Short mmCIF file of C-alpha atoms in Angstrom, two decimals:
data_model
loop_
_atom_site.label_atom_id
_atom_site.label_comp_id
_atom_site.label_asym_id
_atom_site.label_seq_id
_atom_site.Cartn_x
_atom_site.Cartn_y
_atom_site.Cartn_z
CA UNK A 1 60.36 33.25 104.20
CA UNK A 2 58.07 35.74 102.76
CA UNK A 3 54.89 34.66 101.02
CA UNK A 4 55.02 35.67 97.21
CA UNK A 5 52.07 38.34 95.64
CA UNK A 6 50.55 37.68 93.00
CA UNK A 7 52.31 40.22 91.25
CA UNK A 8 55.26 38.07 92.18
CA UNK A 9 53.40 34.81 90.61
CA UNK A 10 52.62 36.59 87.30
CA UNK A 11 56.47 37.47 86.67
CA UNK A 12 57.25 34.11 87.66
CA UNK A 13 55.44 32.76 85.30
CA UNK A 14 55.96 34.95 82.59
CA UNK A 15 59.77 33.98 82.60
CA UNK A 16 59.40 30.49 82.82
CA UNK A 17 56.82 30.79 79.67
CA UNK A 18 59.06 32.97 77.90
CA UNK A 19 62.24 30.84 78.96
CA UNK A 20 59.86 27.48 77.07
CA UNK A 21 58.67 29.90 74.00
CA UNK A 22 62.82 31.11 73.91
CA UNK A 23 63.94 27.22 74.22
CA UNK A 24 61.06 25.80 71.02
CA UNK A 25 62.49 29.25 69.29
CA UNK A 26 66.18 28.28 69.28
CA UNK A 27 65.95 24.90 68.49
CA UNK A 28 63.48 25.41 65.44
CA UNK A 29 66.45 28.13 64.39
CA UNK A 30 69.65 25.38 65.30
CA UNK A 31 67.82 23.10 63.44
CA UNK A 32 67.59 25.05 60.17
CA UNK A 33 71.00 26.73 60.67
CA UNK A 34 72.52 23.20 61.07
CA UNK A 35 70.87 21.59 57.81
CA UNK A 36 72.39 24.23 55.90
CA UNK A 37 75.98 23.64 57.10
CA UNK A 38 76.21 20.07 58.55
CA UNK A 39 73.12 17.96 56.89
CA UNK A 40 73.38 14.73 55.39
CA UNK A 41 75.37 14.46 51.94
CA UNK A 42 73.42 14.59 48.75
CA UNK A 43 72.21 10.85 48.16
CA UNK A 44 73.70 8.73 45.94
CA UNK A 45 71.83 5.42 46.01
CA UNK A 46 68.02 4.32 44.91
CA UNK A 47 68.16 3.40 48.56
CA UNK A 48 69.03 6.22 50.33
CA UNK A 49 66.13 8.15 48.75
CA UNK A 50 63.76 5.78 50.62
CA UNK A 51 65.99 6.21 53.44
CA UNK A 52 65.73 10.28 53.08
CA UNK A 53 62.09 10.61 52.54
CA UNK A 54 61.14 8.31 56.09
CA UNK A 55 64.03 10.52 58.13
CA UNK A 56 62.55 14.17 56.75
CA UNK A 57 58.74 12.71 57.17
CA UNK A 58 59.63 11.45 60.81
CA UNK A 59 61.65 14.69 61.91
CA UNK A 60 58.91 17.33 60.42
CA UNK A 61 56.43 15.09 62.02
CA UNK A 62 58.16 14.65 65.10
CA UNK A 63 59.30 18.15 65.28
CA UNK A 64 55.85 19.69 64.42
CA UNK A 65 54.36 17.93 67.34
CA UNK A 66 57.55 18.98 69.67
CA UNK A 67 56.83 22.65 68.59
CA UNK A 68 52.56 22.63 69.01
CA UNK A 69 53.31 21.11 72.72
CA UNK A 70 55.55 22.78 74.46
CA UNK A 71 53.92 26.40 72.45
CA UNK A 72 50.74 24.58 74.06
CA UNK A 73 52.63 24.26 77.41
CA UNK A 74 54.20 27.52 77.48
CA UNK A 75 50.17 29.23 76.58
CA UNK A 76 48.69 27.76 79.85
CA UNK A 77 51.80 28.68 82.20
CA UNK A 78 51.87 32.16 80.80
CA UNK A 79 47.88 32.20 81.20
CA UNK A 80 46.87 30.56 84.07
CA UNK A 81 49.90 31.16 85.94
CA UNK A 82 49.32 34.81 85.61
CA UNK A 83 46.35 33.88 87.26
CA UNK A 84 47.18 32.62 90.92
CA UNK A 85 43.19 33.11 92.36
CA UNK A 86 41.74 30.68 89.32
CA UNK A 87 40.60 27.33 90.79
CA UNK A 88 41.67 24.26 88.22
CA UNK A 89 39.27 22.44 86.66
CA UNK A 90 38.70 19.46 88.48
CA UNK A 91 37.08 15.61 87.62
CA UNK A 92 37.55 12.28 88.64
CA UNK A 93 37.24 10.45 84.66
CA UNK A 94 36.58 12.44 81.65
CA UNK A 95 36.53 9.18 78.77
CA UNK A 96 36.25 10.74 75.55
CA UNK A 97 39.41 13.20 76.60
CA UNK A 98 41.43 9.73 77.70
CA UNK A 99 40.83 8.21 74.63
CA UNK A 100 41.74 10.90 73.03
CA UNK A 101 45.06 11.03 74.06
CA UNK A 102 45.52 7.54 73.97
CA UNK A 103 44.16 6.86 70.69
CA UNK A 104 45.68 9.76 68.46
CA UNK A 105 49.25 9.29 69.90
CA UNK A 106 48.70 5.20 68.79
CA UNK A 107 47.47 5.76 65.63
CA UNK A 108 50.31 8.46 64.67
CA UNK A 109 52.84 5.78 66.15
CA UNK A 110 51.54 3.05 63.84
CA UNK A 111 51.66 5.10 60.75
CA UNK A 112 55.29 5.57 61.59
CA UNK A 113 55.92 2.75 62.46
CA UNK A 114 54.63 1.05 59.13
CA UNK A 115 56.06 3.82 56.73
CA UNK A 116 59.90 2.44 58.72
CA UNK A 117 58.21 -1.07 57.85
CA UNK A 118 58.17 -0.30 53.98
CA UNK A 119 60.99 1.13 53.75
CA UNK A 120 62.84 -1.65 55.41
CA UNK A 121 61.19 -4.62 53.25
CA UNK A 122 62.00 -2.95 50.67
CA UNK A 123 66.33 -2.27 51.71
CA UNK A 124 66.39 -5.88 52.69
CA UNK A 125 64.25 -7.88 49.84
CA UNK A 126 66.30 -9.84 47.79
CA UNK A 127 68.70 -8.39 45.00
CA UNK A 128 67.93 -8.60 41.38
CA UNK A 129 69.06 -11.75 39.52
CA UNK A 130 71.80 -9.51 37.18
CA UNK A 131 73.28 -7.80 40.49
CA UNK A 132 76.84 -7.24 40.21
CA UNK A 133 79.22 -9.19 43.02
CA UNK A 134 81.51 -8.14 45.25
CA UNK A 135 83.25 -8.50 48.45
CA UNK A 136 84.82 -6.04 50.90
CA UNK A 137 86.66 -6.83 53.53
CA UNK A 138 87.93 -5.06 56.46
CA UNK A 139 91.24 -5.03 58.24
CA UNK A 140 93.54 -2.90 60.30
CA UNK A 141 93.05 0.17 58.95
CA UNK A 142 92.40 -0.30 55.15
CA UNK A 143 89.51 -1.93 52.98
CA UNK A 144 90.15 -4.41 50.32
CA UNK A 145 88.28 -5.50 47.35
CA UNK A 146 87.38 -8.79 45.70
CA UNK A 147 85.96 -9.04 42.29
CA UNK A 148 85.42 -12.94 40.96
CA UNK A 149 87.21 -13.31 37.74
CA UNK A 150 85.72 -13.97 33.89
CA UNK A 151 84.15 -17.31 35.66
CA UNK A 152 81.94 -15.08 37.68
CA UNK A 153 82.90 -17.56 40.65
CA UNK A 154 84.62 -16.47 43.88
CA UNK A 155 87.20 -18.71 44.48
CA UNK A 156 88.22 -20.64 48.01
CA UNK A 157 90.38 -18.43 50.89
CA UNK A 158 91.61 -19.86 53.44
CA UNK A 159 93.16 -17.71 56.40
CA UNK A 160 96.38 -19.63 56.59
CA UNK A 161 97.14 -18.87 53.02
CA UNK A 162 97.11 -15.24 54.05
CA UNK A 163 100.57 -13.14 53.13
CA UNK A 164 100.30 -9.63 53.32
CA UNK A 165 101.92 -9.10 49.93
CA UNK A 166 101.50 -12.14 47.99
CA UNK A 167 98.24 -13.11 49.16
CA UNK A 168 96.35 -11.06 51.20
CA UNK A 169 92.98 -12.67 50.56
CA UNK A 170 94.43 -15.98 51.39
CA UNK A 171 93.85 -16.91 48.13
CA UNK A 172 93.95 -21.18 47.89
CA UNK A 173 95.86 -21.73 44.49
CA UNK A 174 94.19 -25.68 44.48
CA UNK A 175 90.86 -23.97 43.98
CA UNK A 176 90.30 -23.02 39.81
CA UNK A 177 88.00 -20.75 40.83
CA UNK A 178 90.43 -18.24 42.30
CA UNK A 179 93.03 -18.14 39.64
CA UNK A 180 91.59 -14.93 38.20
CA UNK A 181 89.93 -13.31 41.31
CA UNK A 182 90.96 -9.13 41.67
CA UNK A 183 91.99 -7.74 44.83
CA UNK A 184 91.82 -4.32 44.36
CA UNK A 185 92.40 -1.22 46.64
CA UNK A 186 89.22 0.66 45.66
CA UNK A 187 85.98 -0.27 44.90
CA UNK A 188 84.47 0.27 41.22
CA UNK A 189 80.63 0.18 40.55
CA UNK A 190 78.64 0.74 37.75
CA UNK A 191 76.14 3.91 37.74
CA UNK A 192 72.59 2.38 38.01
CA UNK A 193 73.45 -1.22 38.15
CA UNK A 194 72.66 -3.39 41.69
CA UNK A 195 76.03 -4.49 43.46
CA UNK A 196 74.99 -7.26 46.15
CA UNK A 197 78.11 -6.60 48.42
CA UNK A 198 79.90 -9.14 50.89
CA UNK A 199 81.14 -7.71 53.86
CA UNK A 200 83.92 -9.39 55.82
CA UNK A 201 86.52 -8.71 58.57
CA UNK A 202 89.80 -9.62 58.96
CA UNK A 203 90.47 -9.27 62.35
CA UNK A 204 88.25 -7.19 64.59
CA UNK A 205 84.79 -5.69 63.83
CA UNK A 206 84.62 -3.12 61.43
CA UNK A 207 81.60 -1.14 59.74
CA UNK A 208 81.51 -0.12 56.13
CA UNK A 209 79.94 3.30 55.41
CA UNK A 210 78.90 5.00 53.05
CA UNK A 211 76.90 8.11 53.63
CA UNK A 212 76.08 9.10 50.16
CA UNK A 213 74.63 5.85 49.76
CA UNK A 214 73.06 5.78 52.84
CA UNK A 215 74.45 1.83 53.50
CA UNK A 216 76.38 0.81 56.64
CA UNK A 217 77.03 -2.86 57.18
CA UNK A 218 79.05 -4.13 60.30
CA UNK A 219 82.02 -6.19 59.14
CA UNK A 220 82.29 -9.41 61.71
CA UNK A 221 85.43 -11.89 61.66
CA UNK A 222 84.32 -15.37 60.88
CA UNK A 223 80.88 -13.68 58.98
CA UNK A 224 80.30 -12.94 55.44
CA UNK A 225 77.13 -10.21 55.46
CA UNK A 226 75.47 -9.14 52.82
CA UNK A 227 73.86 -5.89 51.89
CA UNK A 228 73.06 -4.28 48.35
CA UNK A 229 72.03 -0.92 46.66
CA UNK A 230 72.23 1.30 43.57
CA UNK A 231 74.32 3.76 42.90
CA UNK A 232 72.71 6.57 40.94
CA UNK A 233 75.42 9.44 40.41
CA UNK A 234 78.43 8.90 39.01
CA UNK A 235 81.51 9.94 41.40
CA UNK A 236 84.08 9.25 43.97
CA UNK A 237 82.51 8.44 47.58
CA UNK A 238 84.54 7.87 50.29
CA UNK A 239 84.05 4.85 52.74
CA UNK A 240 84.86 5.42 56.16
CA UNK A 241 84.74 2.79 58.96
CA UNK A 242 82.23 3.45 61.32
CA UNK A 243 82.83 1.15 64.19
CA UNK A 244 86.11 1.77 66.84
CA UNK A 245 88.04 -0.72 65.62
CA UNK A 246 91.79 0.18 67.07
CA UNK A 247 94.07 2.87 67.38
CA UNK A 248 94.73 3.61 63.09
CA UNK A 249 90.36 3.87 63.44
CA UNK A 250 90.87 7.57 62.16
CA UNK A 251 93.09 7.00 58.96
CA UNK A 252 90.72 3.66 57.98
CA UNK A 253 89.27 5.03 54.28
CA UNK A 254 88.62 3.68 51.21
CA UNK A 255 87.36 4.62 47.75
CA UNK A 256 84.62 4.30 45.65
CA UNK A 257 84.51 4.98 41.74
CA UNK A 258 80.78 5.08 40.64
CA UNK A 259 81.31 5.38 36.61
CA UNK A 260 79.83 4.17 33.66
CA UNK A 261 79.79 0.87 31.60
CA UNK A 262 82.47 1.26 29.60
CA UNK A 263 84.72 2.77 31.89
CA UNK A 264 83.86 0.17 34.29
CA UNK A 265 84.94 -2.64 31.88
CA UNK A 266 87.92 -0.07 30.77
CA UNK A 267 89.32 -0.55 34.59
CA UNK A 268 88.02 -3.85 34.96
CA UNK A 269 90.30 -4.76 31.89
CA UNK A 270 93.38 -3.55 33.30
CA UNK A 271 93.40 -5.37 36.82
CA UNK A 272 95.27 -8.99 36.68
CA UNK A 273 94.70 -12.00 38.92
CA UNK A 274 95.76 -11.82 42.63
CA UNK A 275 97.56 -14.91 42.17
CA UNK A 276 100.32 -15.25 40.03
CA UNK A 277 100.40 -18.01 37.26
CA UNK A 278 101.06 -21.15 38.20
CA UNK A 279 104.34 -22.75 36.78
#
């Protein structure tokens, strides 16, 4: 096998610099070609704005540091591997360098790692006291909405109760508190108020999404979850389920109406009871 010249060295390494330079180059282009044509939906939620600002601060962050090393590591292949008589450097500790490399690294980790801290205590504090209520609930392949009636109370279900067209909430008539529950097939909120949301399943795990909002909440049978947000724009979102949940997974989609006040007590006014009146 013949032994390489250094001639041969230097165009080695100027293509394998030039293939790194061509590699930072194309993803720094994908990157900005793709978040014109395939970003993340305009937010929608007081939420997802806290949720925005810690993904763009963590990917320029993240991607500034990707960029500066491997242009870093592509400099000293191109230079010193054009170079194939230089002897390396060579020493058994160097401290201040080690630290150096430990310590920034740490520190730029912790900062992170606290600004994801914030913004989590402040998704999953408690809602305000005049949050509006309501529960979702997913099933095989559709969502469903529960709104507790003028009593403000949800009433009892019970799964037994359960008839697809009478009663799909399983409703329990004994229970006063249920008598004027809404079941509704889309989900109405009002701009700028809180909505604490219950998330259940029916049957198998689902996952309400909503990317404008920025919220997804798994849906477990046998668990009521509980997530909550603003909406800030009025509008019609769609929900989509986000976990596999069985072969209808790709038509699973619901609605929701983000509108004002009035029009929210407009609608609200024009929905009756899920069960009928008792004779």
């Amino acid at each position: 096998m013949p032994i390489p010249t250094h001639a041969d060295e230097r165009r080695t390494a100027a293509k394998v610099a030039a293939l790194i330079f061509a590699t930072v180059a194309l993803g720094v282009a994908f990157t900005l070609y793709a978040r014109g044509r395939w970003w993340l939906p305009p937010v929608a939620s007081a939420h997802g704005v806290l949720i925005d600002r810690l993904f763009y601060s963590t990917l320029w962050i993240t991607g500034a540091i990707f960029v500066l090393v491997h242009a870093f590591l592509g400099y000293l292949v191109w230079r010193h591997g054009a170079r194939g008589d230089e002897r390396a450097a060579h020493w058994h500790e160097h401290r201040r360098l080690e630290l150096t490399y430990t310590l920034v690294p740490a520190v730029g980790l912790a900062v992170m790692v606290s600004m994801s801290g914030v913004v989590w205590s402040k998704i999953h504090r408690a809602p305000p006291s005049d949050a509006m209520v309501v529960e979702v609930r997913g099933e095989q392949f559709a969502w469903q909405f529960r709104y507790p009636g003028p009593d403000g109370r949800f009433g009892r279900t019970d799964p037994k109760l359960i008839d697809p067209r009478r009663n799909p909430w399983g409703l329990d008539p004994a229970d006063p508190a249920a008598a004027d529950d809404l079941v509704t097939r889309d989900l109405h909120l009002v701009v700028d108020r809180p909505v604490r949301v219950r998330v259940r399943a029916r049957d198998v795990i689902h996952s309400f999404f909503v990317a404008e909002f920025r919220v997804k909440q798994d849906a477990v049978p046998g668990m009521t979850v509980e997530t909550w947000f603003v909406p800030t724009k009025t509008g019609v979102y769609e929900i989509a389920c986000a976990e596999l949940c069985g072969v209808g997974h790709y038509v699973m989609r619901g609605r929701v109406i983000v509108e004002g006040p009035d029009a929210f007590q407009a609608w609200l006014g024009q929905q009756k009871p899920a069960l009928p009146p008792a004779r």
